Short mmCIF file of C-alpha atoms and ligand atoms in Angstrom, two decimals:
data_model
loop_
_atom_site.label_atom_id
_atom_site.label_comp_id
_atom_site.label_asym_id
_atom_site.label_seq_id
_atom_site.Cartn_x
_atom_site.Cartn_y
_atom_site.Cartn_z
CA UNK A 1 -12.42 26.95 -22.85
CA UNK A 2 -14.78 24.03 -23.38
CA UNK A 3 -13.86 20.60 -22.13
CA UNK A 4 -15.22 17.89 -24.43
CA UNK A 5 -17.19 15.47 -22.25
CA UNK A 6 -19.52 12.71 -23.36
CA UNK A 7 -23.17 13.66 -22.83
CA UNK A 8 -25.79 12.77 -21.88
CA UNK A 9 -25.11 10.57 -18.87
CA UNK A 10 -25.91 6.86 -19.09
CA UNK A 11 -28.78 5.73 -16.79
CA UNK A 12 -26.38 4.07 -14.34
CA UNK A 13 -24.24 7.23 -14.22
CA UNK A 14 -27.37 9.31 -13.59
CA UNK A 15 -28.34 6.95 -10.75
CA UNK A 16 -24.87 7.40 -9.20
CA UNK A 17 -25.18 11.19 -9.40
CA UNK A 18 -28.62 11.06 -7.75
CA UNK A 19 -27.28 8.93 -4.87
CA UNK A 20 -24.47 11.43 -4.34
CA UNK A 21 -26.97 14.29 -4.47
CA UNK A 22 -29.46 12.81 -2.01
CA UNK A 23 -27.27 11.11 0.64
CA UNK A 24 -25.75 12.97 3.58
CA UNK A 25 -22.88 10.93 5.05
CA UNK A 26 -20.10 9.51 2.87
CA UNK A 27 -17.05 7.29 3.07
CA UNK A 28 -14.72 7.50 0.06
CA UNK A 29 -12.26 4.65 -0.51
CA UNK A 30 -9.62 3.75 -3.06
CA UNK A 31 -7.60 0.64 -3.81
CA UNK A 32 -4.61 -0.65 -1.80
CA UNK A 33 -1.44 1.42 -2.06
CA UNK A 34 -3.44 4.50 -3.11
CA UNK A 35 -1.86 6.31 -6.07
CA UNK A 36 -2.23 9.78 -7.53
CA UNK A 37 -5.48 8.93 -9.30
CA UNK A 38 -7.09 7.49 -6.14
CA UNK A 39 -5.99 10.35 -3.89
CA UNK A 40 -6.70 13.00 -6.52
CA UNK A 41 -10.21 11.67 -7.15
CA UNK A 42 -10.81 11.44 -3.40
CA UNK A 43 -9.57 15.00 -2.82
CA UNK A 44 -11.81 16.31 -5.59
CA UNK A 45 -14.94 14.40 -4.59
CA UNK A 46 -14.44 15.10 -0.87
CA UNK A 47 -14.21 18.80 -1.65
CA UNK A 48 -17.27 18.76 -3.91
CA UNK A 49 -19.42 16.83 -1.41
CA UNK A 50 -18.26 18.90 1.58
CA UNK A 51 -19.10 22.03 -0.41
CA UNK A 52 -22.64 20.67 -0.78
CA UNK A 53 -22.90 20.45 3.04
CA UNK A 54 -22.30 16.72 3.34
CA UNK A 55 -20.23 14.77 5.89
CA UNK A 56 -17.22 13.10 4.29
CA UNK A 57 -14.56 10.69 5.52
CA UNK A 58 -11.85 9.23 3.30
CA UNK A 59 -10.84 5.74 4.44
CA UNK A 60 -8.14 3.93 2.47
CA UNK A 61 -6.71 0.43 2.98
CA UNK A 62 -3.17 1.86 3.25
CA UNK A 63 -1.51 5.06 4.43
CA UNK A 64 -0.72 7.29 1.42
CA UNK A 65 2.91 8.07 0.63
CA UNK A 66 4.14 11.35 2.12
CA UNK A 67 4.53 12.95 -1.30
CA UNK A 68 0.73 13.14 -1.57
CA UNK A 69 0.44 15.21 1.63
CA UNK A 70 -0.62 18.29 -0.35
CA UNK A 71 -3.82 16.40 -1.27
CA UNK A 72 -4.40 14.42 1.93
CA UNK A 73 -4.31 17.46 4.24
CA UNK A 74 -7.41 18.74 2.40
CA UNK A 75 -9.74 16.00 3.69
CA UNK A 76 -10.48 13.91 6.79
CA UNK A 77 -8.45 10.75 6.23
CA UNK A 78 -8.01 7.44 7.98
CA UNK A 79 -5.92 4.48 6.92
CA UNK A 80 -7.75 1.27 7.81
CA UNK A 81 -5.58 -0.62 10.27
CA UNK A 82 -8.13 -3.27 11.08
CA UNK A 83 -9.21 -1.72 14.37
CA UNK A 84 -12.08 0.48 15.42
CA UNK A 85 -15.18 1.10 13.39
CA UNK A 86 -15.88 2.75 10.09
CA UNK A 87 -17.52 6.17 10.25
CA UNK A 88 -21.31 5.83 10.04
CA UNK A 89 -22.23 6.55 6.44
CA UNK A 90 -25.13 6.32 3.97
CA UNK A 91 -23.04 5.87 0.83
CA UNK A 92 -19.58 4.38 0.25
CA UNK A 93 -17.93 5.65 -2.94
CA UNK A 94 -15.29 3.32 -4.35
CA UNK A 95 -12.85 5.19 -6.55
CA UNK A 96 -10.48 3.89 -9.25
CA UNK A 97 -11.21 0.15 -8.89
CA UNK A 98 -14.10 -2.22 -9.42
CA UNK A 99 -12.90 -5.46 -7.81
CA UNK A 100 -13.76 -5.52 -4.06
CA UNK A 101 -10.57 -7.53 -3.25
CA UNK A 102 -8.54 -4.44 -4.09
CA UNK A 103 -9.76 -3.00 -0.77
CA UNK A 104 -7.60 -5.50 1.12
CA UNK A 105 -8.52 -5.66 4.83
CA UNK A 106 -11.05 -2.85 4.31
CA UNK A 107 -13.25 -5.04 2.08
CA UNK A 108 -15.00 -6.89 4.93
CA UNK A 109 -15.99 -3.93 7.16
CA UNK A 110 -16.99 -1.79 4.19
CA UNK A 111 -19.26 -4.46 2.74
CA UNK A 112 -20.69 -5.31 6.15
CA UNK A 113 -21.75 -1.68 6.55
CA UNK A 114 -25.38 -1.20 5.50
CA UNK A 115 -24.47 1.61 3.07
CA UNK A 116 -25.20 1.96 -0.64
CA UNK A 117 -22.15 1.33 -2.79
CA UNK A 118 -21.25 3.63 -5.68
CA UNK A 119 -18.35 2.79 -7.99
CA UNK A 120 -16.54 5.60 -9.85
CA UNK A 121 -13.97 4.00 -12.11
CA UNK A 122 -12.32 3.63 -15.51
CA UNK A 123 -11.10 0.03 -15.30
CA UNK A 124 -12.62 -2.85 -17.25
CA UNK A 125 -14.88 -4.86 -14.96
CA UNK A 126 -14.67 -8.63 -15.20
CA UNK A 127 -16.52 -9.87 -12.12
CA UNK A 128 -20.08 -9.69 -10.92
CA UNK A 129 -21.94 -6.45 -10.27
CA UNK A 130 -21.90 -5.62 -6.54
CA UNK A 131 -22.76 -1.92 -6.59
CA UNK A 132 -25.99 0.05 -6.26
CA UNK A 133 -24.90 2.54 -8.91
CA UNK A 134 -21.79 3.09 -11.00
CA UNK A 135 -20.24 6.05 -12.78
CA UNK A 136 -17.92 4.10 -15.07
CA UNK A 137 -16.28 5.01 -18.37
CA UNK A 138 -13.45 2.73 -19.46
CA UNK A 139 -12.35 5.30 -22.05
CA UNK A 140 -11.72 8.00 -19.44
CA UNK A 141 -8.00 8.62 -18.92
CA UNK A 142 -8.36 8.98 -15.14
CA UNK A 143 -10.94 8.55 -12.39
CA UNK A 144 -10.38 12.20 -11.48
CA UNK A 145 -11.93 13.15 -14.84
CA UNK A 146 -15.06 11.23 -13.87
CA UNK A 147 -15.23 13.17 -10.60
CA UNK A 148 -15.09 16.38 -12.63
CA UNK A 149 -17.99 15.11 -14.77
CA UNK A 150 -19.91 14.24 -11.59
CA UNK A 151 -19.30 17.74 -10.19
CA UNK A 152 -20.65 19.16 -13.42
CA UNK A 153 -23.76 16.95 -13.21
CA UNK A 154 -24.27 18.08 -9.60
CA UNK A 155 -23.91 21.70 -10.64
CA UNK A 156 -20.98 22.03 -8.20
CA UNK A 157 -18.00 24.29 -8.83
CA UNK A 158 -14.49 22.94 -8.21
CA UNK A 159 -12.43 24.85 -5.65
CA UNK A 160 -8.64 24.95 -5.54
CA UNK A 161 -8.35 21.73 -3.51
CA UNK A 162 -10.61 19.88 -5.94
CA UNK A 163 -8.65 21.29 -8.87
CA UNK A 164 -5.39 19.94 -7.38
CA UNK A 165 -7.07 16.57 -7.02
CA UNK A 166 -8.34 16.41 -10.59
CA UNK A 167 -5.03 17.69 -11.97
CA UNK A 168 -3.05 15.10 -9.98
CA UNK A 169 -5.32 12.30 -11.20
CA UNK A 170 -4.84 13.34 -14.82
CA UNK A 171 -1.07 13.77 -14.77
CA UNK A 172 -0.35 10.58 -12.83
CA UNK A 173 -2.62 8.35 -14.94
CA UNK A 174 -1.48 9.81 -18.28
CA UNK A 175 2.21 9.88 -17.25
CA UNK A 176 2.12 13.67 -17.68
CA UNK A 177 0.37 13.30 -21.06
CA UNK A 178 2.78 10.68 -22.46
CA UNK A 179 0.54 7.58 -22.50
CA UNK A 180 -1.91 6.58 -25.21
CA UNK A 181 -4.90 7.40 -22.96
CA UNK A 182 -4.08 11.13 -23.22
CA UNK A 183 -7.01 12.75 -25.01
CA UNK A 184 -8.73 16.10 -25.53
CA UNK A 185 -10.69 15.78 -22.28
CA UNK A 186 -7.56 15.18 -20.17
CA UNK A 187 -5.64 18.06 -21.78
CA UNK A 188 -8.53 20.54 -21.70
CA UNK A 189 -9.47 19.60 -18.13
CA UNK A 190 -5.84 20.04 -17.02
CA UNK A 191 -5.89 23.54 -18.52
CA UNK A 192 -9.15 24.25 -16.72
CA UNK A 193 -7.54 23.16 -13.41
CA UNK A 194 -4.62 25.53 -14.06
CA UNK A 195 -7.15 28.34 -14.51
CA UNK A 196 -8.55 27.33 -11.10
CA UNK A 197 -5.16 27.88 -9.46
CA UNK A 198 -3.04 24.75 -9.99
CA UNK A 199 0.67 25.38 -10.66
CA UNK A 200 1.83 22.31 -12.64
CA UNK A 201 5.49 22.70 -11.61
CA UNK A 202 4.52 22.75 -7.92
CA UNK A 203 2.64 19.46 -8.34
CA UNK A 204 5.57 17.98 -10.26
CA UNK A 205 8.04 19.09 -7.56
CA UNK A 206 5.88 17.64 -4.77
CA UNK A 207 5.57 14.28 -6.55
CA UNK A 208 9.03 13.78 -8.05
CA UNK A 209 11.60 16.25 -6.68
CA UNK A 210 11.63 15.49 -2.98
CA UNK A 211 12.91 11.94 -2.79
CA UNK A 212 15.46 10.44 -0.46
CA UNK A 213 19.03 9.97 -1.67
CA UNK A 214 18.52 6.18 -1.64
CA UNK A 215 15.94 6.39 -4.39
CA UNK A 216 18.18 6.42 -7.50
CA UNK A 217 20.48 3.77 -5.97
CA UNK A 218 17.51 1.54 -5.33
CA UNK A 219 16.17 2.11 -8.83
CA UNK A 220 19.61 1.16 -10.15
CA UNK A 221 19.51 -2.10 -8.23
CA UNK A 222 16.12 -2.94 -9.64
CA UNK A 223 17.12 -2.08 -13.21
CA UNK A 224 20.21 -4.28 -12.87
CA UNK A 225 17.79 -7.23 -12.55
CA UNK A 226 16.32 -6.66 -16.03
CA UNK A 227 16.07 -9.68 -18.30
CA UNK A 228 15.22 -9.35 -22.00
CA UNK A 229 13.26 -12.20 -23.59
CA UNK A 230 11.54 -12.85 -26.94
CA UNK A 231 14.25 -11.07 -28.95
CA UNK A 232 14.09 -8.15 -26.56
CA UNK A 233 10.36 -7.57 -27.05
CA UNK A 234 9.73 -8.55 -23.41
CA UNK A 235 11.52 -7.00 -20.43
CA UNK A 236 11.13 -8.66 -17.03
CA UNK A 237 12.20 -7.57 -13.55
CA UNK A 238 11.61 -9.93 -10.62
CA UNK A 239 12.18 -8.40 -7.19
CA UNK A 240 12.55 -10.79 -4.23
CA UNK A 241 11.30 -9.90 -0.77
CA UNK A 242 14.85 -9.85 0.61
CA UNK A 243 15.60 -6.77 -1.52
CA UNK A 244 12.40 -4.90 -0.73
CA UNK A 245 12.91 -1.62 1.09
CA UNK A 246 10.44 1.08 2.12
CA UNK A 247 7.65 1.89 -0.33
CA UNK A 248 8.95 5.44 -0.84
CA UNK A 249 12.04 4.03 -2.52
CA UNK A 250 10.07 2.43 -5.31
CA UNK A 251 8.10 4.16 -8.01
CA UNK A 252 6.82 1.33 -10.16
CA UNK A 253 5.80 3.69 -12.97
CA UNK A 254 9.28 5.13 -13.18
CA UNK A 255 10.89 1.69 -13.51
CA UNK A 256 8.33 0.61 -16.10
CA UNK A 257 8.80 3.87 -18.05
CA UNK A 258 12.57 3.37 -18.31
CA UNK A 259 12.24 -0.22 -19.58
CA UNK A 260 9.45 0.70 -21.98
CA UNK A 261 11.71 3.40 -23.47
CA UNK A 262 13.94 0.71 -25.04
CA UNK A 263 13.16 0.58 -28.76
CA UNK A 264 12.62 -3.17 -29.07
CA UNK A 265 10.67 -3.56 -25.84
CA UNK A 266 6.92 -3.95 -26.32
CA UNK A 267 5.90 -5.37 -22.96
CA UNK A 268 7.33 -4.85 -19.48
CA UNK A 269 6.62 -7.15 -16.54
CA UNK A 270 7.54 -6.11 -13.01
CA UNK A 271 7.09 -8.86 -10.42
CA UNK A 272 7.47 -7.85 -6.82
CA UNK A 273 7.31 -10.26 -3.91
CA UNK A 274 5.09 -8.41 -1.41
CA UNK A 275 5.14 -11.11 1.25
CA UNK A 276 6.05 -14.79 1.39
CA UNK A 277 3.82 -16.62 -1.04
CA UNK A 278 2.48 -13.52 -2.79
CA UNK A 279 3.69 -11.63 -5.85
CA UNK A 280 2.40 -8.36 -7.26
CA UNK A 281 2.59 -8.11 -11.03
CA UNK A 282 2.61 -4.77 -12.85
CA UNK A 283 2.58 -4.89 -16.64
CA UNK A 284 2.74 -2.30 -19.40
CA UNK A 285 2.45 -2.53 -23.16
CA UNK A 286 3.37 0.00 -25.80
CA UNK A 287 1.89 -1.95 -28.73
CA UNK A 288 -1.37 -3.79 -29.42
CA UNK A 289 -0.25 -6.48 -26.95
CA UNK A 290 -3.12 -6.62 -24.44
CA UNK A 291 -1.70 -6.82 -20.91
CA UNK A 292 -5.18 -6.84 -19.41
CA UNK A 293 -5.82 -10.14 -21.22
CA UNK A 294 -2.46 -11.33 -19.86
CA UNK A 295 -3.36 -10.43 -16.25
CA UNK A 296 -6.96 -11.66 -16.31
CA UNK A 297 -6.21 -15.43 -15.92
CA UNK A 298 -4.04 -14.52 -12.92
CA UNK A 299 -6.99 -12.85 -11.21
CA UNK A 300 -6.00 -9.31 -12.15
CA UNK A 301 -7.01 -6.70 -14.67
CA UNK A 302 -6.86 -3.03 -15.53
CA UNK A 303 -6.41 -1.51 -18.95
CA UNK A 304 -5.13 -2.88 -22.29
CA UNK A 305 -1.82 -1.05 -21.91
CA UNK A 306 -1.47 -1.04 -18.11
CA UNK A 307 -2.60 -3.88 -15.89
CA UNK A 308 -1.74 -5.69 -12.72
CA UNK A 309 -2.47 -8.73 -10.59
CA UNK A 310 -1.72 -10.06 -7.14
CA UNK A 311 -0.71 -13.68 -7.57
CA UNK A 312 -0.23 -16.31 -4.87
CA UNK A 313 2.96 -18.37 -5.14
CA UNK A 314 6.72 -18.15 -4.82
CA UNK A 315 8.47 -15.50 -6.91
CA UNK A 316 10.36 -17.91 -9.22
CA UNK A 317 7.31 -20.02 -9.84
CA UNK A 318 4.99 -17.04 -10.49
CA UNK A 319 7.61 -15.46 -12.74
CA UNK A 320 7.84 -18.66 -14.80
CA UNK A 321 4.05 -18.87 -15.23
CA UNK A 322 3.60 -15.21 -16.18
CA UNK A 323 6.55 -15.21 -18.59
CA UNK A 324 5.25 -18.41 -20.24
CA UNK A 325 1.84 -16.78 -20.71
CA UNK A 326 3.43 -13.65 -22.20
CA UNK A 327 5.62 -15.69 -24.57
CA UNK A 328 2.58 -17.74 -25.65
CA UNK A 329 0.68 -14.50 -26.36
CA UNK A 330 3.59 -13.21 -28.47
CA UNK A 331 3.55 -16.54 -30.35
CA UNK A 332 -0.16 -16.12 -31.19
CA UNK A 333 0.34 -12.61 -32.61
CA UNK A 334 0.52 -12.11 -36.36
CA UNK A 335 4.10 -11.25 -37.33
CA UNK A 336 4.48 -7.52 -37.87
CA UNK A 337 7.59 -8.03 -40.03
CA UNK A 338 9.46 -4.95 -41.19
CA UNK A 339 7.36 -2.62 -39.06
CA UNK A 340 9.34 -3.57 -35.99
CA UNK A 341 12.65 -1.90 -35.26
CA UNK A 342 15.62 -3.58 -33.61
MN1 LIG B 1 -6.79 5.30 -12.47
#
């Protein structure tokens, strides 16, 4: 089977590959609250680099959720708790983000370290260039796919652990091939990972079939907070700090998927108070509505159909500002008339 991948590499991508080839000691990091794409890309790249005889540490700003244990046990991992020192390293590889603030408390020590910085990512970059080399493709469905392309450029074979990483990246970022980013590369690469030993149902069971009994009750509570605005085209859930329970009880994607499944809904906004004076916004679109453009003025970003931002302010006040911006964006859109269902 041939996986369709864009060739040849862009000069910046080639420079990233050469840094990975020549350096010896690595730290791999992902964004706060590492998800399946972060941990999958880390698992795959850690395995590839270790296989090439290099020293690899994975250091993330937060402890991964327990459901990702099948990936995390495959590499040396530390969650950055603000203490101690980072492992000595020549190159830091930043996976699945391109805004340094998304490292949280890890940003300062990582950027104080005298290492080269390599970004491997598929998000749209809005800020200034801070890296020494970047392997970026905003059309790639997942960062794990970019790691597979890097392995190919390095002439490295993927082992079973790497295959689980790449597969997890693909299925979590494409919503198991439901989202509009699903393409020939993601499907063909997933098949390739199955040939390398991945059992899709085992990955699915690990990720979604081992939750606590509180999970559906909690999801029900969140869904009960849904408000429909703009003739039902906009669905909003605002979640105050008082109702926040452990992170394992919330799967943001699941909540967003359920609301997006409503026929009239085009855009979903999920606002979660993470601490006093700070709100995390997750947004999804299933039409041409560009949620990345919505999140950008709030200091966030991502993709056209999936974006987020961390916004300072009280929940009610942030909710009002974000909803006003969304309603204004709907108002600027050309009417689509009969094309829209009820
Ligand atoms: Mn991603």
